[in-house]
Coordinates of C-alpha atoms in Angstrom, one line a residue:
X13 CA 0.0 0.0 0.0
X14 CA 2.8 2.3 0.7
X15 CA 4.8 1.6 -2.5
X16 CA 1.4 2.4 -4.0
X17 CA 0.9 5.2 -2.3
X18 CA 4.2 6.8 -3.5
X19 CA 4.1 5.6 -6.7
X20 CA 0.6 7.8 -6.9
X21 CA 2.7 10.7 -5.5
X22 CA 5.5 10.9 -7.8
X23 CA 2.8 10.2 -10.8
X24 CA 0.5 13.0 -9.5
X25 CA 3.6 15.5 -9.0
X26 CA 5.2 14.7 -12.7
X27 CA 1.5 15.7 -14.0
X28 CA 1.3 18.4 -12.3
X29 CA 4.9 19.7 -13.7
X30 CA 3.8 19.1 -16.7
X31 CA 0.5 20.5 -16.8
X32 CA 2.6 24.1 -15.9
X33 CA 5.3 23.4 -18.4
X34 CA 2.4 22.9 -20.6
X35 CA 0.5 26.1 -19.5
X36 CA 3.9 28.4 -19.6
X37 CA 4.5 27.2 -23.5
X38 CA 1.0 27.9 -24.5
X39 CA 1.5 31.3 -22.7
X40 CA 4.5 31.9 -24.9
X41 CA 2.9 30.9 -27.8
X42 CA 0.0 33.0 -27.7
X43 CA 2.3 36.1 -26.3
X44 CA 4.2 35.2 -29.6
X45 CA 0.8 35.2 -32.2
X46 CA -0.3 38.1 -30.3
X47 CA 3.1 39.5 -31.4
X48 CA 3.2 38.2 -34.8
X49 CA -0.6 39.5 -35.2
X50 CA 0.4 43.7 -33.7
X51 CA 3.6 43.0 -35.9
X52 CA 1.4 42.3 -39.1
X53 CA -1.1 45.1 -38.2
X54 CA 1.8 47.2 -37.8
X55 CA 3.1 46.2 -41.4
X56 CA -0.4 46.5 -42.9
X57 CA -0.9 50.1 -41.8
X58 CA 2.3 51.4 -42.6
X59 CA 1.7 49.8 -46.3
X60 CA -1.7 51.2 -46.1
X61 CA -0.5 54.7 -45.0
X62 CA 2.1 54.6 -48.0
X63 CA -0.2 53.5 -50.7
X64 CA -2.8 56.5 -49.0
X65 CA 0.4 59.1 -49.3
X66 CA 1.0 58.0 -52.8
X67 CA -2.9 58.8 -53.7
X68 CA -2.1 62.2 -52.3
X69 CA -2.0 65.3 -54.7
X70 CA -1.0 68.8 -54.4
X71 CA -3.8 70.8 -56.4
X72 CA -5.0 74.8 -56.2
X73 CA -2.9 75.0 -53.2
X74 CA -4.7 72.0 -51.5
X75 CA -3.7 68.8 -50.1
X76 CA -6.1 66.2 -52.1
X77 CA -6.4 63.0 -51.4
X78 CA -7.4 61.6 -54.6
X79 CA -8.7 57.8 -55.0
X80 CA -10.8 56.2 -58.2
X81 CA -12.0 53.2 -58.8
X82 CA -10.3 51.3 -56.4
X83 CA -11.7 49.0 -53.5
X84 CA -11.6 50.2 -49.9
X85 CA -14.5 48.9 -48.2
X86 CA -13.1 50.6 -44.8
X87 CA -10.9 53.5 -44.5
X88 CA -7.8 52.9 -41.7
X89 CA -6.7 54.7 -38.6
X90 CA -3.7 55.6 -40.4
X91 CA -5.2 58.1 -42.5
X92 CA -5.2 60.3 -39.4
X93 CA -1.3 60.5 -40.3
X94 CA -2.7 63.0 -43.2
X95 CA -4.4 64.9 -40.8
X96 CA -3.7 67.9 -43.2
X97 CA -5.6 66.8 -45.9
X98 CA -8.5 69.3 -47.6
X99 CA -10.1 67.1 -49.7
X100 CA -10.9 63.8 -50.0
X101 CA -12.4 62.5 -53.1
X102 CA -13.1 58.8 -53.0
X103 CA -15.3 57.6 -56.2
X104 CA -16.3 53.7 -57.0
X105 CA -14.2 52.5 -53.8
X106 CA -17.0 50.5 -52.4
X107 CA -16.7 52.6 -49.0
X108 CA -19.0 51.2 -46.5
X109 CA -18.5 53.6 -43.9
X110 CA -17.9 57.1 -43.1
X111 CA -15.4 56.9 -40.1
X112 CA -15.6 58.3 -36.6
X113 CA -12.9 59.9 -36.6
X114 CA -13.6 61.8 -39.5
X115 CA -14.8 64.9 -37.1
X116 CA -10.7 65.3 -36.2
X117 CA -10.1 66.7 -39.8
X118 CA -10.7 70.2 -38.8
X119 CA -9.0 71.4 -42.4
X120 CA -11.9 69.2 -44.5
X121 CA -12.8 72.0 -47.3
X122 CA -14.1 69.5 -49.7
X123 CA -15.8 65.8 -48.7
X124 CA -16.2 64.4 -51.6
X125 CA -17.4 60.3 -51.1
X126 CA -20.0 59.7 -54.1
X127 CA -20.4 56.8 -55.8
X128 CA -19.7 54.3 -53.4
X129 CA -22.1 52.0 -50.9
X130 CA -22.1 54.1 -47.7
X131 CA -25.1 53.5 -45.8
X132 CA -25.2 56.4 -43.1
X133 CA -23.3 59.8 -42.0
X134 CA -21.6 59.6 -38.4
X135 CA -22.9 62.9 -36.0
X136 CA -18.9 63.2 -36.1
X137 CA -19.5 65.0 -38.9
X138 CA -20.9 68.1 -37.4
X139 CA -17.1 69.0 -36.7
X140 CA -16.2 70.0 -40.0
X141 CA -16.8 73.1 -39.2
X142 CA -14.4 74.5 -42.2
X143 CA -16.2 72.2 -44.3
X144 CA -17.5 73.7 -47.6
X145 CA -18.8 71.0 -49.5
X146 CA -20.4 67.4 -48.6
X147 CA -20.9 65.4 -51.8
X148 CA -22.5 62.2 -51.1
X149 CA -24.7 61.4 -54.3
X150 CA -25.1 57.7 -55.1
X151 CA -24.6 55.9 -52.1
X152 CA -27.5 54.4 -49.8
X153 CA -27.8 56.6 -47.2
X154 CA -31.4 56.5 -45.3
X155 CA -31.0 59.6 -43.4
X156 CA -29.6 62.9 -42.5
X157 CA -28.1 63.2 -39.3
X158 CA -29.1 66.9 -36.8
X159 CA -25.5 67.5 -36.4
X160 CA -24.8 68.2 -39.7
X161 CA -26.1 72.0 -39.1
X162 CA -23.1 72.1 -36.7
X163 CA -21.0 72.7 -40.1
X164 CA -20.9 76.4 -40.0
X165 CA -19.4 77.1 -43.7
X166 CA -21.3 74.4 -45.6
X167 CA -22.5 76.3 -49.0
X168 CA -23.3 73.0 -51.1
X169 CA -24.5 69.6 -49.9
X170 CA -25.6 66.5 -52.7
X171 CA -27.7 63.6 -51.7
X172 CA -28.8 62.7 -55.5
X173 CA -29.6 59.5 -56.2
X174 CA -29.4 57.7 -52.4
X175 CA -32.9 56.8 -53.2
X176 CA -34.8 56.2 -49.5
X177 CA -33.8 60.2 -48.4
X178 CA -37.7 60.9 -46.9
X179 CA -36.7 63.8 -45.5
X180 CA -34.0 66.7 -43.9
X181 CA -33.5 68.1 -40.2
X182 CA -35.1 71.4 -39.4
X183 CA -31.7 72.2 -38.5
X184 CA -30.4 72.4 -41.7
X185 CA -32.0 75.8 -42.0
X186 CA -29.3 77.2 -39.5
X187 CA -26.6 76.8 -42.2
X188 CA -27.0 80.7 -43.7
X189 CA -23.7 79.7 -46.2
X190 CA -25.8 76.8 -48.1
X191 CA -27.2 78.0 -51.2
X192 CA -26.7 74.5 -53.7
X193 CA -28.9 71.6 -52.5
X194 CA -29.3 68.2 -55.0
X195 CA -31.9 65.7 -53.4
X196 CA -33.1 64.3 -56.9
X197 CA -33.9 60.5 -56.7
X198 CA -34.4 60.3 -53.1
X199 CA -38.3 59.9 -52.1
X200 CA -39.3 63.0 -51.0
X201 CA -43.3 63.4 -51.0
X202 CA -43.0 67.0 -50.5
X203 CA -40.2 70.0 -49.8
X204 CA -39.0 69.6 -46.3
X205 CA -39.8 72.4 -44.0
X206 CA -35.4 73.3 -43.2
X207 CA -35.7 74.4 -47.6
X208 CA -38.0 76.7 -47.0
X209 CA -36.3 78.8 -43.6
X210 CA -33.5 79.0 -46.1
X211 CA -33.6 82.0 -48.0
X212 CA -29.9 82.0 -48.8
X213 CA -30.8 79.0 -50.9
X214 CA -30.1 79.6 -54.8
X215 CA -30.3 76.2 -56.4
X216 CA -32.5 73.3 -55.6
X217 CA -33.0 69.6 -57.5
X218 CA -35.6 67.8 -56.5
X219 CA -36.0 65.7 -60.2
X220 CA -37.2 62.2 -59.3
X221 CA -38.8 62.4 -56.1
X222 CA -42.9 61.5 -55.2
X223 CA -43.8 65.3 -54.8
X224 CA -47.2 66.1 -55.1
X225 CA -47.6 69.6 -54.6
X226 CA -46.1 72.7 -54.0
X227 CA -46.1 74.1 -50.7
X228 CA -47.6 77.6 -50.8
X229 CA -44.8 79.1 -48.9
X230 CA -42.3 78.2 -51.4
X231 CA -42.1 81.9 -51.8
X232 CA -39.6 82.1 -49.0
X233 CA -37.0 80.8 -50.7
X234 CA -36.6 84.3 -52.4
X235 CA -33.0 83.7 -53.6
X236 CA -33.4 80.2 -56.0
X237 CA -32.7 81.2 -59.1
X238 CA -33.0 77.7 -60.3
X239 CA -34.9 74.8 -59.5
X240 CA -35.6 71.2 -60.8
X241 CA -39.1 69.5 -60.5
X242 CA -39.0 66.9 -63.4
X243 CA -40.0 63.4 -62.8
X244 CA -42.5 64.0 -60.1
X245 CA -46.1 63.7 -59.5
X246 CA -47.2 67.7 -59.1
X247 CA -50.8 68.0 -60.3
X248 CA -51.0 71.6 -59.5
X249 CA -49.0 74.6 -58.7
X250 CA -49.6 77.0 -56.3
X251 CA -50.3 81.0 -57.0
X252 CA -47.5 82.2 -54.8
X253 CA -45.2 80.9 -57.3
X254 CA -45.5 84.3 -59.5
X255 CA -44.1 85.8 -56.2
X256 CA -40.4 84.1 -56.9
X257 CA -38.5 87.0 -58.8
X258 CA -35.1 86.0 -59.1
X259 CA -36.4 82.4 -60.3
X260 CA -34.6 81.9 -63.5
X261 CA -34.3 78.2 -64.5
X262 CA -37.6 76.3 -63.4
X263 CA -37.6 72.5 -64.9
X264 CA -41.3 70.7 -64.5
X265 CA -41.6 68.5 -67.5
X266 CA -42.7 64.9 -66.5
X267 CA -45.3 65.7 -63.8
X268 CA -49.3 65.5 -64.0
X269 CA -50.0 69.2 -64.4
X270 CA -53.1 70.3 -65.9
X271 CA -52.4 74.2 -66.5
X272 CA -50.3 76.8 -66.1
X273 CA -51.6 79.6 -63.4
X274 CA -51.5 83.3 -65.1
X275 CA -49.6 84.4 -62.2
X276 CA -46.5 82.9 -64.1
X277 CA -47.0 85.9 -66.8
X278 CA -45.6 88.2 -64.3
X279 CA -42.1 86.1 -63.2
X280 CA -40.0 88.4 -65.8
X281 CA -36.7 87.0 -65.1
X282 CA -37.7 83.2 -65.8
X283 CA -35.0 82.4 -68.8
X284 CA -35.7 79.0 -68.9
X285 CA -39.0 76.3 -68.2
X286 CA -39.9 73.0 -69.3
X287 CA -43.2 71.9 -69.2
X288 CA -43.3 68.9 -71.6
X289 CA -44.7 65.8 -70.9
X290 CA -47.5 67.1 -69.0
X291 CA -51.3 66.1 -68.8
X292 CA -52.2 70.2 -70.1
X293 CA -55.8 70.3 -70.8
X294 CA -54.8 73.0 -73.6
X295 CA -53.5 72.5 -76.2
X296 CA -51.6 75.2 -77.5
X297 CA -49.4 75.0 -80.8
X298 CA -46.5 78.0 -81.5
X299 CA -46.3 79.9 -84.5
X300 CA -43.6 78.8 -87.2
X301 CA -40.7 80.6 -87.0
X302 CA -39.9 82.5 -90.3
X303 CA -35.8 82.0 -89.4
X304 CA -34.3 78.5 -89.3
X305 CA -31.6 79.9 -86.5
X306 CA -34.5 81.0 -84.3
X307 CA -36.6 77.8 -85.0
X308 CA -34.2 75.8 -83.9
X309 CA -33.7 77.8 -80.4
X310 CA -37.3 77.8 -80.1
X311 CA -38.0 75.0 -76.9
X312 CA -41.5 73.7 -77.5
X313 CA -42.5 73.6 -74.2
X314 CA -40.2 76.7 -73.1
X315 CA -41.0 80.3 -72.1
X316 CA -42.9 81.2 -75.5
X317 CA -44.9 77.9 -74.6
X318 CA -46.1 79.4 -71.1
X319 CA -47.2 82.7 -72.5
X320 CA -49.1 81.3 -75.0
X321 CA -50.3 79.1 -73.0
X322 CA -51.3 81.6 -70.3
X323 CA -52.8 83.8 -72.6
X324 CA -55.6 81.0 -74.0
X325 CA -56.2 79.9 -70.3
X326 CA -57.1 83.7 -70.3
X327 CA -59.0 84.2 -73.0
X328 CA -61.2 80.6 -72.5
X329 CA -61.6 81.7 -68.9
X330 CA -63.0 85.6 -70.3
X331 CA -64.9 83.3 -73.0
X332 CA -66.5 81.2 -70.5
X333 CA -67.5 84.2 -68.2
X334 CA -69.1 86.2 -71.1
X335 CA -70.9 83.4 -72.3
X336 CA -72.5 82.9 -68.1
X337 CA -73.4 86.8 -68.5
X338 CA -75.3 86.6 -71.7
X339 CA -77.2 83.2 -70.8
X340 CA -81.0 83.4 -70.9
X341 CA -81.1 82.4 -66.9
X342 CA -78.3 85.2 -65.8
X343 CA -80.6 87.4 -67.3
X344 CA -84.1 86.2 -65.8
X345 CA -82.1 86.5 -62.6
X346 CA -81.5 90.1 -63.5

């Protein structure tokens, strides 16, 4: 029993030697992947921050970092090594993400990310505040976030083509530098409230959308010089629309309108309109032009179009009233 005994012991005690010797060269092991693993990041950055550096251009006095067609689903951490930069422009990467730490390039000018797959836009980017422009067109972005009115100097922002926009912050109306404003392809049903309180705004596309009507206070906008309706569902426009004198460029052709209100006789420096492809209950044909140069400038649906237009809406409307004045029962009630 004693032999046994001490046999058990010596057994028990080898075990238990081993099971530490065991222990200490897994420790070393995984101290040495974990190595081998910070060594590769290490290596993978600093390749990463070299092919970044050599995608970095000098143009108009601005550090541009420049990238086309190539895929980077994710940006690194490095990048914060070109903390200088004042532009990025980063087309067909595949980008996925904006990153966090996007908000420490205080010298952003121009954020240029179009055509990529990015899905949302980090509050980190209310601390651009230098930023100028935010160019974001085709991408998949759902939303707009409040912070965004936290970048001071913003004077053009484009959302074109993200298709499931709905809408825009109130916020956005704080931003008194933003006067270019592209939401076309988005779904929109009408124009968002933050438009409206902007009366620095100049140009507005909002081509593509489910807009319906017009709101009556679109008025406010007193500065748009151009704006772009086509490819909605507007059946009607509203009479405060004659009110928008510096409108010069108004695009409505695709849309479910059924006349042209006389007010628009009186917006004198509208230089351009489209109203083709439009349910008009008029039809209204233009004169022949007797010079081929001026035929061919002559849009068929353009300004010339509108006047006409306006003026038999006029005289039908006059028609129709004379004809209730002089009708046997107008003058029985007489």
């Amino acid at each position: 029993m004693a032999e046994t005994a001490v046999c058990l012991g010596t057994f028990t005690a080898v075990k238990t030697l081993w099971e530490v010797r065991i222990h200490k060269i897994n420790e070393e092991l995984q101290k040495e992947k974990e190595f081998r693993q910070r060594l590769l990041l290490v290596w993978e950055e600093r390749a990463a921050l070299a092919k970044l550096k050599e995608k970095v251009i000098n143009e108009g006095g601005r550090a541009i970092l420049r990238i086309e067609e190539e895929e980077w689903k994710t940006l690194p951490s490095c990048l914060l090594k070109l903390i200088h930069l004042q532009e990025w422009q980063l087309h067909r990467t595949s980008l996925q993400k904006i990153p966090q730490f996007i908000g420490r390039f205080h010298s952003l000018v121009v954020l240029d990310l179009s055509r990529n797959s990015i899905e949302s836009v980090p509050k980190e980017i209310g601390q651009l505040t230098s930023l100028q422009e935010l160019l974001l067109s085709y991408n998949r972005i759902k939303s707009v976030p409040k912070e965004i009115c936290n970048c001071i100097s913003l004077e053009r922002l484009e959302l074109a083509v993200n298709r499931n926009i709905c809408d825009l912050p109130p916020q956005l109306s704080d931003l008194k530098k933003l006067s270019h404003i592209d939401l076309c392809m988005n779904q929109f049903t009408t124009i968002p409230s933050a438009l409206l309180n902007m009366p620095n705004l100049e140009w507005l596309d909002m081509g593509g959308n489910k807009l319906q009507e017009l709101p009556d206070a679109i008025d406010r906008m007193e500065n748009l010089h151009t704006l772009w309706l086509q490819r909605n569902e507007i059946n009607s426009l509203p009479e405060t629309i004659g009110n928008m004198k510096n409108l010069s460029t108004l695009v409505l052709s695709n849309n479910k309108l059924k006349d042209i209100p006389a007010c628009m006789k009186d917006m004198t420096n509208l230089r351009f309109v489209n109203f083709r492809d439009n349910p008009l209950e008029l039809e209204v044909t233009l004169p022949l032009c007797e010079n081929p140069d001026e035929e061919e400038q002559q849009e068929m649906f353009g300004i010339d179009f509108m006047h006409m237009y306006i003026q038999e809406s006029l005289k039908k409307t006059g028609t129709a009233f004379l004809l209730i004045l002089i009708s046997p029962q107008y003058s029985e009630e007489e």
